[in-house]
mmCIF file of C-alpha atoms in Angstrom:
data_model
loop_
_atom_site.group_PDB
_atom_site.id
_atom_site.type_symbol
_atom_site.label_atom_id
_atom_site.label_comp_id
_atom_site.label_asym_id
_atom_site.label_seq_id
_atom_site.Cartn_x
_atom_site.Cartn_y
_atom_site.Cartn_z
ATOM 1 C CA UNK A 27 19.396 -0.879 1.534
ATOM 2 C CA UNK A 28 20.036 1.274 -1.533
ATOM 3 C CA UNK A 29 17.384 4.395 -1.225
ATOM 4 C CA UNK A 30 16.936 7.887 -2.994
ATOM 5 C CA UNK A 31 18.177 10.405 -0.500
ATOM 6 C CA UNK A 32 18.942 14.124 -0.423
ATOM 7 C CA UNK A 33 22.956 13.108 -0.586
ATOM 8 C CA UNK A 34 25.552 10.712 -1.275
ATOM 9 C CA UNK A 35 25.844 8.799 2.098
ATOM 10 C CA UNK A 36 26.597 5.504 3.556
ATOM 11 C CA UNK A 37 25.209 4.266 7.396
ATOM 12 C CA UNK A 38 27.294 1.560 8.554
ATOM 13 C CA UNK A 39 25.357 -0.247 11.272
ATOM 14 C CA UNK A 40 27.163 -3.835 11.408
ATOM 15 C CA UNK A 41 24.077 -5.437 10.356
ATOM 16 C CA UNK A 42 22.834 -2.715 8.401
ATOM 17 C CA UNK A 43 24.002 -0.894 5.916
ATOM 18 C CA UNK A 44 22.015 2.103 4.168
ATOM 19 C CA UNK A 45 23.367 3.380 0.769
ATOM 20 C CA UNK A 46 21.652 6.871 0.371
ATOM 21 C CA UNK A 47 22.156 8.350 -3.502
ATOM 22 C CA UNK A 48 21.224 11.655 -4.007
ATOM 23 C CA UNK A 49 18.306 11.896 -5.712
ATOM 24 C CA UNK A 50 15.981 14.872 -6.958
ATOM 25 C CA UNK A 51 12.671 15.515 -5.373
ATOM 26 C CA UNK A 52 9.372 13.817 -7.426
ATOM 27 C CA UNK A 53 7.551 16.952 -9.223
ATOM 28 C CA UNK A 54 4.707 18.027 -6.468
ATOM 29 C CA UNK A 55 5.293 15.417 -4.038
ATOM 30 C CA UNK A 56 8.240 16.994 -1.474
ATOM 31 C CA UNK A 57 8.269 12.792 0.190
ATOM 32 C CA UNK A 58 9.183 11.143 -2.371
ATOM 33 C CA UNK A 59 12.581 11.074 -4.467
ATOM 34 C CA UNK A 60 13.234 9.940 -8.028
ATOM 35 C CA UNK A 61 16.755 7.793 -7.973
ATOM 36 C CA UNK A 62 17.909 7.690 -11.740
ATOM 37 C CA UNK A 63 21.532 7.148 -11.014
ATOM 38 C CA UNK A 64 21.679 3.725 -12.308
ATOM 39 C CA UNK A 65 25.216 3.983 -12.002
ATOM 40 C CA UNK A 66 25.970 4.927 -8.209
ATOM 41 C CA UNK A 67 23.504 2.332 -7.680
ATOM 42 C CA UNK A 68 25.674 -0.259 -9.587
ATOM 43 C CA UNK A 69 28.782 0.700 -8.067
ATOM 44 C CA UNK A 70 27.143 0.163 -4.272
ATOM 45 C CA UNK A 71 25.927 -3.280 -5.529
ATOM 46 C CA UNK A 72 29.314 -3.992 -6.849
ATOM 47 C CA UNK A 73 31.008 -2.582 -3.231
ATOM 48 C CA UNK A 74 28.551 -4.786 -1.369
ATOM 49 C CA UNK A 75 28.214 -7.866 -3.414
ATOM 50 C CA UNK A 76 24.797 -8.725 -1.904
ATOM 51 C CA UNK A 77 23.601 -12.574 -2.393
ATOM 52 C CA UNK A 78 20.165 -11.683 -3.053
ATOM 53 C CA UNK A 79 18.959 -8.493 -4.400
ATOM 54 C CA UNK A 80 15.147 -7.075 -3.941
ATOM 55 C CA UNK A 81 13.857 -4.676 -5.942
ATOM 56 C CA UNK A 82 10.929 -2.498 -5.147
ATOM 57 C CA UNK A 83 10.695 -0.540 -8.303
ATOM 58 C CA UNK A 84 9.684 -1.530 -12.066
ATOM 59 C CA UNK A 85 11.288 1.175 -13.625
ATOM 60 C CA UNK A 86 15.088 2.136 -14.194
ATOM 61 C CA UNK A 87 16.506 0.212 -11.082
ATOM 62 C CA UNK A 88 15.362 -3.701 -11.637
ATOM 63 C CA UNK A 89 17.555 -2.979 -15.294
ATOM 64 C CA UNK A 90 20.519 -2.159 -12.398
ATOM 65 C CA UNK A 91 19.893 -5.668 -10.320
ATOM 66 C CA UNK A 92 20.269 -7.405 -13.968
ATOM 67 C CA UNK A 93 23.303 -5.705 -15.240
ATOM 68 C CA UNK A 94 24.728 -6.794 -11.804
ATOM 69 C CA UNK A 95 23.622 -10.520 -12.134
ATOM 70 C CA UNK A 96 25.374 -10.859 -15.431
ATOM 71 C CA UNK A 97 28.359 -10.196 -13.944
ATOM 72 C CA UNK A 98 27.688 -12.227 -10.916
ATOM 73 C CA UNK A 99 25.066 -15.048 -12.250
ATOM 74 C CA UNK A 100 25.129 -16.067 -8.389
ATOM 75 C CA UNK A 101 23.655 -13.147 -7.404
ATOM 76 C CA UNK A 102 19.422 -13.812 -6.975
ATOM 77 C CA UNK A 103 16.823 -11.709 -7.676
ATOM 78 C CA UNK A 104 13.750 -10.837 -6.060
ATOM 79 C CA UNK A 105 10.741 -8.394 -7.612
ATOM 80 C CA UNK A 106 8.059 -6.911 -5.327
ATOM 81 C CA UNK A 107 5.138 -5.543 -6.889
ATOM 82 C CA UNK A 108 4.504 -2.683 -4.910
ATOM 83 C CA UNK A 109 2.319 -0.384 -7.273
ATOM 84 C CA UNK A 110 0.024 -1.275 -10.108
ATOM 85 C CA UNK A 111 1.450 1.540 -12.319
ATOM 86 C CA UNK A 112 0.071 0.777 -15.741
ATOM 87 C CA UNK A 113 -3.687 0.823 -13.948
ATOM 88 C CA UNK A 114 -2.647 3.785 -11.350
ATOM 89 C CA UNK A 115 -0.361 6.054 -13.602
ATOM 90 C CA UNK A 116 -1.160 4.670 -17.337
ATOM 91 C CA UNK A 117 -4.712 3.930 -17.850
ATOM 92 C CA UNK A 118 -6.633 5.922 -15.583
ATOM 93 C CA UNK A 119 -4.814 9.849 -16.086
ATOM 94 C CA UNK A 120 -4.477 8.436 -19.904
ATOM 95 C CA UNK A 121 -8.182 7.763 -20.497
ATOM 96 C CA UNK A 122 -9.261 11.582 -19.129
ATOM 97 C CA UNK A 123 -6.752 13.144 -22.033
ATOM 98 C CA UNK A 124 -7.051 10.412 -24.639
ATOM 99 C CA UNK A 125 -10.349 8.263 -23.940
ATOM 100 C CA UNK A 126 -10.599 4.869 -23.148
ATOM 101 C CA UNK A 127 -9.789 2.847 -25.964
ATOM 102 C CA UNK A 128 -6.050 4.297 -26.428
ATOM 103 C CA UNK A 129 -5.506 4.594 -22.761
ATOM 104 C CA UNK A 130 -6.579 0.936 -22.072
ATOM 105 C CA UNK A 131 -3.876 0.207 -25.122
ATOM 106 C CA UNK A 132 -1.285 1.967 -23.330
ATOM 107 C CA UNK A 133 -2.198 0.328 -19.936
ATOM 108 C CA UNK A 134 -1.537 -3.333 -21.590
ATOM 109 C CA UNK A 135 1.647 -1.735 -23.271
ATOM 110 C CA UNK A 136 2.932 -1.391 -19.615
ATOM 111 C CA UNK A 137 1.787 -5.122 -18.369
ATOM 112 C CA UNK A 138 3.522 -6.564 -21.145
ATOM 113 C CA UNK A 139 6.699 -4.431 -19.981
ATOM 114 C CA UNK A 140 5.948 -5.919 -16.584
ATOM 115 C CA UNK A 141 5.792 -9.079 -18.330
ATOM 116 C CA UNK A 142 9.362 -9.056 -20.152
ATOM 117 C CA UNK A 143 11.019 -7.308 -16.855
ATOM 118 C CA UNK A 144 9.642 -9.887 -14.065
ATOM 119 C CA UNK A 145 10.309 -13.100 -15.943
ATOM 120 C CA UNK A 146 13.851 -11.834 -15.589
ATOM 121 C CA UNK A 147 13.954 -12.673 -12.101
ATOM 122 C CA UNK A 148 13.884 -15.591 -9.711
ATOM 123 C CA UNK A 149 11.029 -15.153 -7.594
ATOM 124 C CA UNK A 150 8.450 -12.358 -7.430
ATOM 125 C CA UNK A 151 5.817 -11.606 -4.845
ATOM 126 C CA UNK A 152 2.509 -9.081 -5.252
ATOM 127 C CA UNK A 153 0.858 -7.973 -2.284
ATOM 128 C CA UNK A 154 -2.392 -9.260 -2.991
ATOM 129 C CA UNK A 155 -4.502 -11.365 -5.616
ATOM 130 C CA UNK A 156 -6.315 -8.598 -6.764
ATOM 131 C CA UNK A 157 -3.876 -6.084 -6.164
ATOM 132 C CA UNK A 158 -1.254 -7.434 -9.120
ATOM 133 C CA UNK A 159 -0.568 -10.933 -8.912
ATOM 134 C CA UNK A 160 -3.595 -12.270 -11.301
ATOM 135 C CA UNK A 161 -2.302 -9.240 -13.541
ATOM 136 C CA UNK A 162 1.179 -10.796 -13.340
ATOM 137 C CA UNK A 163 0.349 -13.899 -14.401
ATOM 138 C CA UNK A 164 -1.776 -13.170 -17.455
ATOM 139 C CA UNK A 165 0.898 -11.474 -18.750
ATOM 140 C CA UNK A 166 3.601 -14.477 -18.421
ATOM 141 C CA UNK A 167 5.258 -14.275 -15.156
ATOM 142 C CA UNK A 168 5.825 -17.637 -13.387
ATOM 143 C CA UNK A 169 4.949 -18.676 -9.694
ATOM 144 C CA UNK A 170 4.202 -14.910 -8.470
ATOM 145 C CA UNK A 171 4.086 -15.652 -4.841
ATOM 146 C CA UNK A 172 1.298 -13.305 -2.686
ATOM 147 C CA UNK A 173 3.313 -11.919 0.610
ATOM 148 C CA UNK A 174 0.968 -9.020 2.813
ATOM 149 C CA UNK A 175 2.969 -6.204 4.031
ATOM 150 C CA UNK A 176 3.221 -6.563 8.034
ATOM 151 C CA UNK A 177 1.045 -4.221 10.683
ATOM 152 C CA UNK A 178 2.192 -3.587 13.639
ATOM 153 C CA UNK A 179 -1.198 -4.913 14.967
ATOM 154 C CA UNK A 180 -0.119 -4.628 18.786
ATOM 155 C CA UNK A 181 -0.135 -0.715 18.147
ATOM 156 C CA UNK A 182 -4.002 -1.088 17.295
ATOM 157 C CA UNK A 183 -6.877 -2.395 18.942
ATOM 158 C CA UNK A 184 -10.935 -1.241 19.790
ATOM 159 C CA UNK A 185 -9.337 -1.079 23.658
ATOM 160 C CA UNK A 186 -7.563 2.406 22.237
ATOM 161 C CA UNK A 187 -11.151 4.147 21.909
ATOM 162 C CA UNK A 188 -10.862 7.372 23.613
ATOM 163 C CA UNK A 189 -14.213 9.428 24.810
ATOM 164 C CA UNK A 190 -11.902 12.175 25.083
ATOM 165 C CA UNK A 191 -11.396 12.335 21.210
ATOM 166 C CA UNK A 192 -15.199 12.028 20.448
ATOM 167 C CA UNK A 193 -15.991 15.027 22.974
ATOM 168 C CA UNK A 194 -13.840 17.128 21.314
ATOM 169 C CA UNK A 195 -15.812 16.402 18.375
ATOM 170 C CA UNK A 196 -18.950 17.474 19.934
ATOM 171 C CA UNK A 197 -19.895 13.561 19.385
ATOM 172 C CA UNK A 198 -22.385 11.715 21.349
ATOM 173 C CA UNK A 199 -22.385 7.597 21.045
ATOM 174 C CA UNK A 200 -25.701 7.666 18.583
ATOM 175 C CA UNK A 201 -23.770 10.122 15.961
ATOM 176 C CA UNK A 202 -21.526 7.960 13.571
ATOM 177 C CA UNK A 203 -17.872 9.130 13.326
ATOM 178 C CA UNK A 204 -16.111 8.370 10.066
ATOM 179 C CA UNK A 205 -12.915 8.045 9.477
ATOM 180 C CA UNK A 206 -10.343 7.515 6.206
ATOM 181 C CA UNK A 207 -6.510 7.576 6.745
ATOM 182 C CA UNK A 208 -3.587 8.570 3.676
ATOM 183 C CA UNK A 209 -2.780 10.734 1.036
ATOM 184 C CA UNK A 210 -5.241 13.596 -0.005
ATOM 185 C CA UNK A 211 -4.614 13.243 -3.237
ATOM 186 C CA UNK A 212 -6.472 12.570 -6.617
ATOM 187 C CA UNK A 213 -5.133 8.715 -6.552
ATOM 188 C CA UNK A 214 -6.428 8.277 -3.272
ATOM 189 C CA UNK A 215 -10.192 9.717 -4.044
ATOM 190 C CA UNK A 216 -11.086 11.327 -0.723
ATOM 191 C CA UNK A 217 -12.916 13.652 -2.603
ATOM 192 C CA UNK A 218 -15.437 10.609 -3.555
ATOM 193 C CA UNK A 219 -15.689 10.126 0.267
ATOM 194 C CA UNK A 220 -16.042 13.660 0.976
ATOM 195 C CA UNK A 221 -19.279 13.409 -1.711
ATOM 196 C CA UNK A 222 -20.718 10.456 -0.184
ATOM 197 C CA UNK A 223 -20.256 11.974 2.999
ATOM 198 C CA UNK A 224 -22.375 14.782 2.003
ATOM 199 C CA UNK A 225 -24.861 12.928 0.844
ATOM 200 C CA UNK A 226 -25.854 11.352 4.105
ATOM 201 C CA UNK A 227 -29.022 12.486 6.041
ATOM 202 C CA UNK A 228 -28.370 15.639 7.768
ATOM 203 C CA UNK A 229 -30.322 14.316 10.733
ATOM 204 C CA UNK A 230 -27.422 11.026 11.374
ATOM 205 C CA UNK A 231 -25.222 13.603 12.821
ATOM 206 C CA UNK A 232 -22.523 11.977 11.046
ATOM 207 C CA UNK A 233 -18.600 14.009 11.050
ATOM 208 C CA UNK A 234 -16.126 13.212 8.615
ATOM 209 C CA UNK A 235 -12.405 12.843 9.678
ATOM 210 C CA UNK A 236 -9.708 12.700 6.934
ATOM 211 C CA UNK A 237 -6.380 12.090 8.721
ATOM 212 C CA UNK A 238 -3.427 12.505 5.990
ATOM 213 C CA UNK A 239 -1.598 15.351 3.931
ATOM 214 C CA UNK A 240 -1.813 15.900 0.121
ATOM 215 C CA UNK A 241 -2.931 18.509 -2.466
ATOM 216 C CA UNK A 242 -6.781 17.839 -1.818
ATOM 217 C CA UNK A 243 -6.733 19.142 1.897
ATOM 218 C CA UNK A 244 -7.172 22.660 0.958
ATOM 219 C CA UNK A 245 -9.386 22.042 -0.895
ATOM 220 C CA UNK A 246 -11.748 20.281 1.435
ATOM 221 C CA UNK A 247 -11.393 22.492 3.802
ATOM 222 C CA UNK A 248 -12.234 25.444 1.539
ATOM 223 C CA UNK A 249 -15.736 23.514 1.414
ATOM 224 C CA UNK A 250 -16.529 25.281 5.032
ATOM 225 C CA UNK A 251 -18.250 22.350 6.124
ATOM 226 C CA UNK A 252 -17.590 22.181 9.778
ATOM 227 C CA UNK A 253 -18.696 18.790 9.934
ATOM 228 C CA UNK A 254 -15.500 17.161 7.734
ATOM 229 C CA UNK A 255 -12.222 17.129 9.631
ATOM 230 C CA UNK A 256 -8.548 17.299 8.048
ATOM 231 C CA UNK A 257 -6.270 17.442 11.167
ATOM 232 C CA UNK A 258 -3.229 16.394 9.170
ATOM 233 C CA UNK A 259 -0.556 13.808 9.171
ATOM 234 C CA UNK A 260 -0.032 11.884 12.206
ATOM 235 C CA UNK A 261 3.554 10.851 13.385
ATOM 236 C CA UNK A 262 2.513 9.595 16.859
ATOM 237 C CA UNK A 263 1.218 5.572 16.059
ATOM 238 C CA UNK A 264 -0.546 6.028 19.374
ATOM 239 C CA UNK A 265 -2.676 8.867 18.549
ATOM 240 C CA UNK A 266 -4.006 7.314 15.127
ATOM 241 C CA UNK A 267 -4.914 4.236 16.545
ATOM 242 C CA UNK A 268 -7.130 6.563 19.347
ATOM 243 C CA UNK A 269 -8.611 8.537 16.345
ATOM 244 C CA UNK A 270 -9.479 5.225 14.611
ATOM 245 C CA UNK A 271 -10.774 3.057 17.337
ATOM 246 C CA UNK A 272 -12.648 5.981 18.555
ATOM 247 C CA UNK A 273 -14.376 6.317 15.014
ATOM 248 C CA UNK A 274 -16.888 3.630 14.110
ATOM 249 C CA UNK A 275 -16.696 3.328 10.085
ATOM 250 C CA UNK A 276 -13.758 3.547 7.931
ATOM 251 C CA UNK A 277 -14.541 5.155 4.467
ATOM 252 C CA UNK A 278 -12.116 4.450 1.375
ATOM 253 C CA UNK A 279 -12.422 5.473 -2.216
ATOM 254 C CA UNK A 280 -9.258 4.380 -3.584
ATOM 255 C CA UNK A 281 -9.514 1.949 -6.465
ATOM 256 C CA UNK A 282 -5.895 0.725 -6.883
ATOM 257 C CA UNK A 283 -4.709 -0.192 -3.397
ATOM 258 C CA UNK A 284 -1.531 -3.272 -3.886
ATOM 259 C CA UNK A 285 -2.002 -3.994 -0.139
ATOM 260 C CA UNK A 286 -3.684 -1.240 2.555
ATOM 261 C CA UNK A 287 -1.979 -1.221 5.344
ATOM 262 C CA UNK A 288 -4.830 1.487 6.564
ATOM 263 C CA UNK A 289 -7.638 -0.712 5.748
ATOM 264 C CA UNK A 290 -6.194 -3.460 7.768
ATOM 265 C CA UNK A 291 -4.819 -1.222 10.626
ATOM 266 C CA UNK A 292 -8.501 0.204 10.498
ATOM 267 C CA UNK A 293 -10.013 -3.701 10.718
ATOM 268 C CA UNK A 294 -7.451 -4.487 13.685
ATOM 269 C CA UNK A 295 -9.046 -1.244 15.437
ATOM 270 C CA UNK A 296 -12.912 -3.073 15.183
ATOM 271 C CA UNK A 297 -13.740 -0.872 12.644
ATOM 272 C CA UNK A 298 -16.522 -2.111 9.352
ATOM 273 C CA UNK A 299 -14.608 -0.778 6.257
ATOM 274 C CA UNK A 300 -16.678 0.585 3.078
ATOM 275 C CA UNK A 301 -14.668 0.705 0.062
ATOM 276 C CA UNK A 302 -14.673 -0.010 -3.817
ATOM 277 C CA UNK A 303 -14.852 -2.985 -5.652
ATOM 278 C CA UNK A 304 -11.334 -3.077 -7.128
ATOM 279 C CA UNK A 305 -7.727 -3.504 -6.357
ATOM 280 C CA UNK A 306 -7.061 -5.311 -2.795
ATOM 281 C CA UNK A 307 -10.041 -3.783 -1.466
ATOM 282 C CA UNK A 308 -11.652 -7.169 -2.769
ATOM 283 C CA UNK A 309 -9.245 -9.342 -0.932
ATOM 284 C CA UNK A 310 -9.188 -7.724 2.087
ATOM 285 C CA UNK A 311 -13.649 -6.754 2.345
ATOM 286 C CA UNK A 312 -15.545 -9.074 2.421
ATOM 287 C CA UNK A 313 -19.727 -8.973 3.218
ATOM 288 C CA UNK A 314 -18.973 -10.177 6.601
ATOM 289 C CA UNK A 315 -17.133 -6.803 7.533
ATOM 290 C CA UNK A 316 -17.513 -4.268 5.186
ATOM 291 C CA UNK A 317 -19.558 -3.018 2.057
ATOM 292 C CA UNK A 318 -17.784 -2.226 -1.205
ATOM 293 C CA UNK A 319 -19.291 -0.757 -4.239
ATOM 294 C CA UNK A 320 -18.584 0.570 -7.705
ATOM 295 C CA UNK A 321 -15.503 2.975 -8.066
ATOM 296 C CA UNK A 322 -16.556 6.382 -8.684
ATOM 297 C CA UNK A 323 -20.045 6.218 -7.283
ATOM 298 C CA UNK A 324 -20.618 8.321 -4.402
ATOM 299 C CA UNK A 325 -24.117 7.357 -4.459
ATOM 300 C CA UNK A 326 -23.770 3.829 -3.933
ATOM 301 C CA UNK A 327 -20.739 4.374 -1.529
ATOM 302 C CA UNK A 328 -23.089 6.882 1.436
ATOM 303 C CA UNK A 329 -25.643 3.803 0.570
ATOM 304 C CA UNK A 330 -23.212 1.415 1.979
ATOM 305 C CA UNK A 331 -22.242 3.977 5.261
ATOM 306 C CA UNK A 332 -25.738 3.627 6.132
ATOM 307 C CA UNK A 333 -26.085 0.266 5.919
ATOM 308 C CA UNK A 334 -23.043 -0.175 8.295
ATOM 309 C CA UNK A 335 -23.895 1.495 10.719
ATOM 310 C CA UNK A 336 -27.707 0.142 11.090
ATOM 311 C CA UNK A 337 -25.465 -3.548 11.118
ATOM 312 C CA UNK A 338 -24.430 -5.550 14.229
ATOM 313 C CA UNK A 339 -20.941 -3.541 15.225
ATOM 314 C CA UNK A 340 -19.658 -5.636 17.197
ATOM 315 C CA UNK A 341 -19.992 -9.006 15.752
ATOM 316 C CA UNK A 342 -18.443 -7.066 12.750
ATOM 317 C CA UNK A 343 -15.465 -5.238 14.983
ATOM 318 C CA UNK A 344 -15.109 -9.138 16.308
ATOM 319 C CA UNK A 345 -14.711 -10.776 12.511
ATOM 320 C CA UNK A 346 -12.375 -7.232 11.747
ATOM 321 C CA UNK A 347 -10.166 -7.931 14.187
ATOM 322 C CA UNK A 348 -9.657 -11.912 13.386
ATOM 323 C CA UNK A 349 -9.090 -11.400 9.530
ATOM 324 C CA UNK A 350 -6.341 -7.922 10.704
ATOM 325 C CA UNK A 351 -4.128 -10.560 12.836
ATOM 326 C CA UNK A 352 -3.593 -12.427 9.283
ATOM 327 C CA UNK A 353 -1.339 -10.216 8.344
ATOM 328 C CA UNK A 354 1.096 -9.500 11.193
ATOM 329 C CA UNK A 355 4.781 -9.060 10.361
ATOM 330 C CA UNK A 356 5.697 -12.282 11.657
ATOM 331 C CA UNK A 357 3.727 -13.870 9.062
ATOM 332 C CA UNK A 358 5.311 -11.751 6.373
ATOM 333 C CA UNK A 359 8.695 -12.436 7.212
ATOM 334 C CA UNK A 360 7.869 -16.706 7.236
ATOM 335 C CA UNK A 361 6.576 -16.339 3.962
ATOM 336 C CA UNK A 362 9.589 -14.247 2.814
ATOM 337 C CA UNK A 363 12.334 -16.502 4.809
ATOM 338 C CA UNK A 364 9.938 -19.489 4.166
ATOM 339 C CA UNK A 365 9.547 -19.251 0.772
ATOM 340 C CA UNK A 366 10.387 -16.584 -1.917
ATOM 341 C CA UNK A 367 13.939 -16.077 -1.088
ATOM 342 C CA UNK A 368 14.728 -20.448 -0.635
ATOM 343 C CA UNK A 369 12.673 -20.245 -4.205
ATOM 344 C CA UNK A 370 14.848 -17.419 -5.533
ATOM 345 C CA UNK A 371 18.520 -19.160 -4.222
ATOM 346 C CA UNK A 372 17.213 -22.454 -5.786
ATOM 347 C CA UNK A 373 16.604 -20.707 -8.765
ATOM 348 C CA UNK A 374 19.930 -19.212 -8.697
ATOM 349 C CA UNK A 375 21.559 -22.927 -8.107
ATOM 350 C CA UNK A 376 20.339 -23.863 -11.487
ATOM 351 C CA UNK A 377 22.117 -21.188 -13.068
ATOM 352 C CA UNK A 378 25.497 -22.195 -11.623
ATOM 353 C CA UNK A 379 25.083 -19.806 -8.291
ATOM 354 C CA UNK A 380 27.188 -22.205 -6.213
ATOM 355 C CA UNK A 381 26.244 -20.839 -2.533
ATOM 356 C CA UNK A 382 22.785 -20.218 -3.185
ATOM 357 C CA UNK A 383 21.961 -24.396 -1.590
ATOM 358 C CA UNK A 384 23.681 -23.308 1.181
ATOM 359 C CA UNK A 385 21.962 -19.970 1.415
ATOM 360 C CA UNK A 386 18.321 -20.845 1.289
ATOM 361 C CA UNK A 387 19.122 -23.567 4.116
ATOM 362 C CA UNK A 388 20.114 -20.593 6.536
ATOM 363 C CA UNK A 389 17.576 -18.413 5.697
ATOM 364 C CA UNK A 390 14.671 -21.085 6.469
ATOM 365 C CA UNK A 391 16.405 -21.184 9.694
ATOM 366 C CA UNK A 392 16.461 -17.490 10.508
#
């Protein structure tokens, strides 16, 4: 793995090896790191001489996988499409400052970037239909595979509810619990589910927990309304999967999501989702376990909470938990094993990459 780190640093594990580059923090956002050092991360590609390169990113580093496969045509290339940028970080800030028209220009400016970079490689794989692929392929790129992140669905279940966590609350069984999990940020629009929250009948008794960290949590909480919750980032697994099988409807606003790994973690845990119709939401809600409605609309959104939780439960908490175990991490892997990388090797055969036959043989085996 070659990752943005605070320092230069290589962890030699046998079968692991982690290339850290030092890499400045990302303005306002102390998690994440911006890695421009295109050349450090040539020069660990170069020490390594990997067979098959995948590349999580669509800006500066896929242009480092390429330099490296023209001077070892061998080498094969796999994209991921982890974010849906020109949507997420183009269109939508772009239209508030510049309106719609030239925003939506600039948006299609940066899928026909994603278009010229991704036909460069060998295979590439979205995380969802709606998410990126269909995008992908309007704008030229060939055989775009879909491969869902893995869950560690083991870790969740409705058998983790926890009375204990709902008496803290001051919750009885007939008063609904809600519950979103991630960033509090302006991407993520908890603010929209804070709003439809708030626009619920005093009388349901309804609370309001937002688990997660982000730039928005003050500024819930300066709202003063004791019934909304922001208890922070949680690093114990176990305790997140009590806090959402103890809830009883998950509540998302975000528009953009490439996969959710919360909205499935949230379905493994029995839980109805209500979310927006966009992004992977629409693969992964469907009518018989969730309600999504237009993005934005706070309105329509508390609508949908109330009609969840006047539905049948636990025939929904049944169908949640069949369509989470779709996407456990042993079915990512097969499809990854299975199929993109023996695409990507074959691909790299054609080109004169002499071990990639070999190659794609062993890894259907592992």
């Amino acid at each position: 793995m070659v990752i943005p780190g605070p320092r230069d640093e290589v962890i030699d594990e046998g079968r692991a090896v982690t290339v850290a580059i030092a890499s400045p923090h990302v303005p306002g956002s102390p998690h994440y790191r911006l890695l421009l050092r295109n050349g450090a991360v040539r020069e660990a590609l170069e020490r390594h001489r990997p067979d098959l390169i995948e590349c999580q990113d669509a800006y500066n580093l896929p242009w480092a996988a390429i330099a490296h496969r023209k001077r070892h045509p061998e080498t094969a290339l796999v994209a991921a499409y982890f974010t849906d940028f020109p949507t997420v970080y183009v269109e939508r800030p772009f239209r508030k400052v510049i309106g719609s028209t030239l925003g939506g220009a600039a948006s299609r400016l940066c899928y026909r970037y994603c278009g010229h970079l991704y036909r460069r490689f060998d295979s590439v794989y979205a995380l969802s239909e709606n998410g990126g692929a269909t995008k992908l392929r309007a704008y030229g790129v060939p055989n775009v595979e879909i491969v869902g992140l893995g869950v560690e669905l083991g870790d969740f279940g409705p058998s983790r509810r926890d009375p204990q966590v709902r008496r803290r609350l001051g919750l009885e069984d007939r008063q609904p619990l809600l519950i979103y999990v991630g960033r509090l940020d302006g991407e993520k629009k908890p603010d929209v589910v804070v709003e439809a929250f708030r626009r619920l009948p005093q009388e349901l008794g309804a609370k309001l927990a937002l688990i997660g960290e982000g730039p928005l949590r003050e500024q819930i909480a300066a709202l003063g309304d004791p019934r909304i919750m922001t208890p922070g980032y949680l690093k114990d697994r176990s305790e997140l999967a009590k806090w959402l099988a103890s809830a009883d409807i998950y509540v998302s606003g975000m528009a953009d999501e490439t996969f959710g790994v919360s909205i499935v973690e949230a379905q493994a845990s029995g839980l109805p989702v209500v979310g927006v119709a966009a992004g992977a939401m629409i693969d992964r809600v469907t009518n018989r376990i969730g309600r999504l409605g237009p993005v934005n609309d706070s309105e329509a959104m508390a609508k949908n909470i109330l009609a969840m939780w006047s539905s049948d439960r636990a025939a929904i908490a049944e169908e949640a938990c069949k369509e989470a175990r779709l996407y456990s991490w042993d079915h990512s892997m097969d499809a990854l094993f299975g199929r993109v990388y023996p695409d990507a090797f074959a691909r790299s055969a054609e080109r004169g990459g002499v071990p990639a036959a070999a190659l794609a043989g062993s890894l259907a085996k592992a």
